[in-house]
mmCIF file of C-alpha atoms in Angstrom:
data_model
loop_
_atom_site.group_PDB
_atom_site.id
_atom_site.type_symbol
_atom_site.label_atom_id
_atom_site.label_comp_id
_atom_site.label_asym_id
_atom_site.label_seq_id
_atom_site.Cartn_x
_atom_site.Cartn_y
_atom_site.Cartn_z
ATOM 1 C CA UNK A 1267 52.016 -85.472 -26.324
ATOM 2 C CA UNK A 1268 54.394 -84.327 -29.439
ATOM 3 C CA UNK A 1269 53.567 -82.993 -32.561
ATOM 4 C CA UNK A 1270 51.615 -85.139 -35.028
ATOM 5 C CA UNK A 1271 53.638 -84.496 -37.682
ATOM 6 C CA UNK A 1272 57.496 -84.411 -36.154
ATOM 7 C CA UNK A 1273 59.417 -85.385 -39.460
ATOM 8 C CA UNK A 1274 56.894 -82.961 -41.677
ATOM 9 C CA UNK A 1275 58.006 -82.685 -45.121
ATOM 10 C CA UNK A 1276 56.652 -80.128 -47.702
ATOM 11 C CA UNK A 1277 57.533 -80.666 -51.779
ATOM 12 C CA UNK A 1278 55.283 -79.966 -54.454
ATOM 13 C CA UNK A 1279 54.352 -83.241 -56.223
ATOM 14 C CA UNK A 1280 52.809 -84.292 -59.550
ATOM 15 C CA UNK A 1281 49.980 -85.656 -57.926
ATOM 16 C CA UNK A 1282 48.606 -86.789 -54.371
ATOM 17 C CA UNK A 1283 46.893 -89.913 -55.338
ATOM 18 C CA UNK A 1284 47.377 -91.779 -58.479
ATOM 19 C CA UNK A 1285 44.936 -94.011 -60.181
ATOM 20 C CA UNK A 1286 47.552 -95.775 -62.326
ATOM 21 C CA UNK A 1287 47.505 -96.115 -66.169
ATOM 22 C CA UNK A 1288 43.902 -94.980 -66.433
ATOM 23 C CA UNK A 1289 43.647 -90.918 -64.556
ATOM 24 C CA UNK A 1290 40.670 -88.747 -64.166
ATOM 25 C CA UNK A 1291 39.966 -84.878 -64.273
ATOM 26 C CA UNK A 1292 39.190 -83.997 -60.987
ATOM 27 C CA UNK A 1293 37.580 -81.085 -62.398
ATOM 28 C CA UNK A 1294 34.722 -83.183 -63.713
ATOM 29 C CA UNK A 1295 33.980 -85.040 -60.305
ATOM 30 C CA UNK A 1296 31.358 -85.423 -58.340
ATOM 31 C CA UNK A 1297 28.738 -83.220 -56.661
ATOM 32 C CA UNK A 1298 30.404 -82.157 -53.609
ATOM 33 C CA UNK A 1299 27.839 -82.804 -50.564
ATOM 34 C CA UNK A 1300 28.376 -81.396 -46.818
ATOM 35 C CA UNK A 1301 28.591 -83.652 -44.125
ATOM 36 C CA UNK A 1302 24.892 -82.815 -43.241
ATOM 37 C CA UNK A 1303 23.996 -83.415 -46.628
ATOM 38 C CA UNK A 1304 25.646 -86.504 -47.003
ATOM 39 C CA UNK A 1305 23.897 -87.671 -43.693
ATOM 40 C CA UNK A 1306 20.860 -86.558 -45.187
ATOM 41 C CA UNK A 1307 20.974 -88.295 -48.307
ATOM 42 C CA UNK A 1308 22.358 -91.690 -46.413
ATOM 43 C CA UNK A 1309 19.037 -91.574 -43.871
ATOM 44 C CA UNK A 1310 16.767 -90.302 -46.875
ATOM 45 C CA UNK A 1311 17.799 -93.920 -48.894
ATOM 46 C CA UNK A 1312 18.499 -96.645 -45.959
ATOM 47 C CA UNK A 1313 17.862 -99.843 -47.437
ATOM 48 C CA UNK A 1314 16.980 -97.940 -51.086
ATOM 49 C CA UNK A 1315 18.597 -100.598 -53.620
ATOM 50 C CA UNK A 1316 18.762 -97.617 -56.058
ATOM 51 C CA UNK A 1317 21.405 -96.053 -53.648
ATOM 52 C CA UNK A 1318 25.107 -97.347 -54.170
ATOM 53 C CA UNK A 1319 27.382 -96.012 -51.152
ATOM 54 C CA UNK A 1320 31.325 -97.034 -52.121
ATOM 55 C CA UNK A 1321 34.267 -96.349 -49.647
ATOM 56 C CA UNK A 1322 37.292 -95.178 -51.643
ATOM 57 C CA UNK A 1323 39.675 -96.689 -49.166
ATOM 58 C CA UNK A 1324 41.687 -99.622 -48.885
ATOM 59 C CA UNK A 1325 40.652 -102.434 -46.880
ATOM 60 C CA UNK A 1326 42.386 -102.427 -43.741
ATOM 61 C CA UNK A 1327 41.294 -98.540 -43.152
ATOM 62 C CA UNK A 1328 37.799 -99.839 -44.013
ATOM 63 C CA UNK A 1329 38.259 -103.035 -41.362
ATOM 64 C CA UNK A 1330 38.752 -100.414 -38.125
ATOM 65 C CA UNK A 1331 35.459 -98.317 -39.660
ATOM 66 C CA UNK A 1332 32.543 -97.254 -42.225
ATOM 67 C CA UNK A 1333 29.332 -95.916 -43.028
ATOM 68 C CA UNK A 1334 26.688 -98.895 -42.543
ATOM 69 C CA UNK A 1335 25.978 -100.410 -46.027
ATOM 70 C CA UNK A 1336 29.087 -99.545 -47.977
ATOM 71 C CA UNK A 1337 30.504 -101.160 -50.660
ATOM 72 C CA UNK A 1338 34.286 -101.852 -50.393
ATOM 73 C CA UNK A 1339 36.300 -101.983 -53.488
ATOM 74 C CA UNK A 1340 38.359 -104.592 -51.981
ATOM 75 C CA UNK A 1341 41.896 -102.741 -52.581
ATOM 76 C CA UNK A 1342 45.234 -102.817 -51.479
ATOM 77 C CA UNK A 1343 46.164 -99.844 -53.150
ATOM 78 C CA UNK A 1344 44.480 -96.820 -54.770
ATOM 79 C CA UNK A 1345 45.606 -97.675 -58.354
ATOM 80 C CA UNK A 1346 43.024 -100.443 -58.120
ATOM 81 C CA UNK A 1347 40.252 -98.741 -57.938
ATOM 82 C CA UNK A 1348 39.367 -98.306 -61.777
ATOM 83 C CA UNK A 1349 39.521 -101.998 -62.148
ATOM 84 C CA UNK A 1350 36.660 -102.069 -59.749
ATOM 85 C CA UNK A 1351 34.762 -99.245 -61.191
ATOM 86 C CA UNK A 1352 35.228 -101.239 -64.219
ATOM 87 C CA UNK A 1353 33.417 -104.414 -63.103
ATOM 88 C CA UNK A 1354 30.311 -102.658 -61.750
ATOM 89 C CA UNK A 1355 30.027 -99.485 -63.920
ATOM 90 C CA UNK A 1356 27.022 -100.946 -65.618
ATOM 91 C CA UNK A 1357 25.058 -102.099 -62.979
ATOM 92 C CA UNK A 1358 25.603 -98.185 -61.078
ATOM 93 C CA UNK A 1359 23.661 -96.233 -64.081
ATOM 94 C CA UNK A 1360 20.397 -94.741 -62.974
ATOM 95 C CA UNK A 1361 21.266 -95.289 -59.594
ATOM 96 C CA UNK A 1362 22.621 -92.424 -56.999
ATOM 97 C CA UNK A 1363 26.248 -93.125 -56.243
ATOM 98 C CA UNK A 1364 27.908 -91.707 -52.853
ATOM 99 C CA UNK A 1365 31.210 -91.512 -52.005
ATOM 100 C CA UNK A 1366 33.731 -91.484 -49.424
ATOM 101 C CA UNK A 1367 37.308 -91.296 -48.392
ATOM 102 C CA UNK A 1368 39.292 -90.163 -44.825
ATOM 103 C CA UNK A 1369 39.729 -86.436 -45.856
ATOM 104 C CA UNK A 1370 37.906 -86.159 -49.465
ATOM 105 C CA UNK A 1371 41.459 -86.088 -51.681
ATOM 106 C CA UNK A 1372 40.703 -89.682 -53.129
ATOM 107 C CA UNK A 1373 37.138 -89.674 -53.519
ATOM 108 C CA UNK A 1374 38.300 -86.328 -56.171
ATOM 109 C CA UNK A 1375 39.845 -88.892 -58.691
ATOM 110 C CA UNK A 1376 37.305 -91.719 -58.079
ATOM 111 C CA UNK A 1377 34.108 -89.393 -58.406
ATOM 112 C CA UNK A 1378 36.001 -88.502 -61.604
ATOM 113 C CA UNK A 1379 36.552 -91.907 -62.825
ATOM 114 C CA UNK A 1380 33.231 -93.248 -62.209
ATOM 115 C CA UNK A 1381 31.429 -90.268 -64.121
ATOM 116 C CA UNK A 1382 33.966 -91.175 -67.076
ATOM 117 C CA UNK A 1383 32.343 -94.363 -67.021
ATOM 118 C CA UNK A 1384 28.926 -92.846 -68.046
ATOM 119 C CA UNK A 1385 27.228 -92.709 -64.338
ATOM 120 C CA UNK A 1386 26.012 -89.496 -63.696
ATOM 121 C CA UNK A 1387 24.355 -89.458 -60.204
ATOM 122 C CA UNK A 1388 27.564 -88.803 -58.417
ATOM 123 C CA UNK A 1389 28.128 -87.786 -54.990
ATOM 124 C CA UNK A 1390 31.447 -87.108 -52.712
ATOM 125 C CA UNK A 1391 31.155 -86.590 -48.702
ATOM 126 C CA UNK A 1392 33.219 -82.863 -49.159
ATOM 127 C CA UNK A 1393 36.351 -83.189 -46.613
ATOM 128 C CA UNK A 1394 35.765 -86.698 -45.744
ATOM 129 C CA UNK A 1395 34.660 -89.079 -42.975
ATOM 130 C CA UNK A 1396 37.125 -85.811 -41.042
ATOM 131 C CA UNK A 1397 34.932 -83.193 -41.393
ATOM 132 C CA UNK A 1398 31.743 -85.506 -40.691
ATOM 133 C CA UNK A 1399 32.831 -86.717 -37.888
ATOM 134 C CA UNK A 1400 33.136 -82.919 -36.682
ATOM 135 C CA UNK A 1401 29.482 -82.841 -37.525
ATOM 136 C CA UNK A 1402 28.666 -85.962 -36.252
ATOM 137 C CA UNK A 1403 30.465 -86.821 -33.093
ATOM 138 C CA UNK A 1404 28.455 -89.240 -31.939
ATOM 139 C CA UNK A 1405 29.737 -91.502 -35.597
ATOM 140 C CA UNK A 1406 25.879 -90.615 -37.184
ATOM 141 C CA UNK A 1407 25.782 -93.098 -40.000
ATOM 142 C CA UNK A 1408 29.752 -93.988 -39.340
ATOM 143 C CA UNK A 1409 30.603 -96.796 -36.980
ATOM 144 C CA UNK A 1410 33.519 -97.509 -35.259
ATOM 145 C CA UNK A 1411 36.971 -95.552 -36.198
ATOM 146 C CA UNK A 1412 38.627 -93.736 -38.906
ATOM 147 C CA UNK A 1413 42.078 -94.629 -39.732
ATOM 148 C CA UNK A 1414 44.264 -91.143 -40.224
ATOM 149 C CA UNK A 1415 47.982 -91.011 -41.545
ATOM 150 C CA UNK A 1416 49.886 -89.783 -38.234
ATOM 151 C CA UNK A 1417 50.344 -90.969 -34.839
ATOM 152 C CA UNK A 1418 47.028 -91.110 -33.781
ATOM 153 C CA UNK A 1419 46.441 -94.535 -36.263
ATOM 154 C CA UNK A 1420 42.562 -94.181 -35.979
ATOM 155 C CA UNK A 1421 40.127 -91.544 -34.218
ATOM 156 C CA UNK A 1422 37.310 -92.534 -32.571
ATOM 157 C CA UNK A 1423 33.943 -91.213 -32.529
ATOM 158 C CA UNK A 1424 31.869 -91.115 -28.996
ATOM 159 C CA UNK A 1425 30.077 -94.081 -30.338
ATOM 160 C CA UNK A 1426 32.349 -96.810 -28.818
ATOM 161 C CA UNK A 1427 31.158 -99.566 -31.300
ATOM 162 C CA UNK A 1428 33.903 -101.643 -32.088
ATOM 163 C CA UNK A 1429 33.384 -102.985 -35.931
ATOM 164 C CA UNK A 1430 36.945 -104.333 -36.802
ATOM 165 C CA UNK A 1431 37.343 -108.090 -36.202
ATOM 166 C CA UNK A 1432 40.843 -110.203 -35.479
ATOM 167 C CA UNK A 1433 41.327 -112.210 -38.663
ATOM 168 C CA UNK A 1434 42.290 -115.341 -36.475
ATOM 169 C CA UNK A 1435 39.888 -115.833 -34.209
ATOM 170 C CA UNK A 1436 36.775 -113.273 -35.217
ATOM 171 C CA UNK A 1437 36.612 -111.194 -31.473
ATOM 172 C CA UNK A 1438 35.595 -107.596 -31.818
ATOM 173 C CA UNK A 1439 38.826 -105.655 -32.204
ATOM 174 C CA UNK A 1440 39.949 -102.437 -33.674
ATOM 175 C CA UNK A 1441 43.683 -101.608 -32.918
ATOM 176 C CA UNK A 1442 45.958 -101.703 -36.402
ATOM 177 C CA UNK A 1443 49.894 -101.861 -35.684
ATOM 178 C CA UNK A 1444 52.729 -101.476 -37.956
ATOM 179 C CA UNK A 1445 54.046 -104.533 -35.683
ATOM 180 C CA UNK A 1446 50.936 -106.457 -37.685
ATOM 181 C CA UNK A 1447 51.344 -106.867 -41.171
ATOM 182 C CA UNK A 1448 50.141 -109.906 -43.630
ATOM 183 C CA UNK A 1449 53.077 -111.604 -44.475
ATOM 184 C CA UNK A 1450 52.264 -112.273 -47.969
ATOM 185 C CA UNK A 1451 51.587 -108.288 -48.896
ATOM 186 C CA UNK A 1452 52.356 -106.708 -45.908
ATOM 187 C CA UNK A 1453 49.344 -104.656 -45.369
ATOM 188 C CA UNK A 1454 48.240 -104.032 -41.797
ATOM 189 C CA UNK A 1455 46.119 -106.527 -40.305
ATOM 190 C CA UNK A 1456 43.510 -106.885 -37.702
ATOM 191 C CA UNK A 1457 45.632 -109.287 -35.297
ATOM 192 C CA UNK A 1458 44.390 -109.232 -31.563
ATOM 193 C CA UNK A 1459 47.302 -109.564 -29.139
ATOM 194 C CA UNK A 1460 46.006 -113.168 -28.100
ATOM 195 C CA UNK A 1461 45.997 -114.582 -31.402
ATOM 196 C CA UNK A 1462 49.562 -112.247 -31.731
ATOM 197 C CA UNK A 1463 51.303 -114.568 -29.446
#
């Protein structure tokens, strides 16, 4: 087994995530909630329609794995996400908003951006489905896998649940491929090797 990170590369950037045209303090975010916390306040309001749970991740990473009952911006890219805060801004007021990303850096801007749109019951999982996961081997409230930026692809919790499904033909399956991309915009797809042929 090699290093995870062979070609690493360390440069000091403007930012790590961008949200576009339209930014957001990070500084003004979100309550940040441990992974116990987080767990807590997920089993506390199961089913509660005043609880809105959003995954700040694109839709592929969301395809492979989750929390049960969140809401998925729908997004290719992270630049997209104030368009969806946008759209449901209104309906989120007076309701208790928790949020999620792979290692917390997103959900820093987004937490941000939705309190700039007048919600104030905001919530971030602090370090991420990662550092739950550490908490909560067995998945807890997270099913299936979480898709990480090295060689790994996605980690696995010791829940084996698989929650991904090949767009062709609809069988449980969870393994993403840079070999599978959509050829329209060229996003990694769920593809199992049958349909592949």
């Amino acid at each position: 087994s090699g290093l995870p990170f062979p070609d690493l590369l360390v440069k000091q950037v403007k930012e790590i995530v961008s949200l576009g045209a339209r930014d957001a303090d990070p500084s003004k975010g979100g309550h940040h909630l441990t992974p116990q916390e987080f767990h807590a306040a997920i089993s506390a309001s199961s089913g509660a329609s005043d609880l809105v749970l959003i995954d700040v991740r694109s839709t592929y990473e969301h395809a492979i794995g989750h929390f049960e009952g969140a809401t998925l911006p729908n997004m290719k890219e992270f630049s997209a996400f104030p368009s969806f805060v946008d759209r449901h801004a209104d309906e989120w007021r007076g309701k208790k908003v928790l949020m999620y990303c792979t290692g917390g850096i997103r959900c820093e801007k987004a937490s941000a951006y939705v309190k700039s749109c007048g919600v104030e019951d905001v919530s971030q999982l602090a370090g991420g489905i990662h550092r739950y996961l550490e908490q909560f081997p067995d998945g807890g409230h997270f099913k299936g896998k979480n898709f990480v930026f090295d060689r790994r692809i996605a980690v696995a919790t010791h829940n084996t649940t698989v929650v991904g499904r090949c767009v062709s033909c609809a069988a449980p399956y969870d393994e993403l491929s840079g070999s599978r991309l959509c050829t329209v915009c060229r996003d990694l797809v769920l593809v199992c090797p049958a349909c592949a042929e």
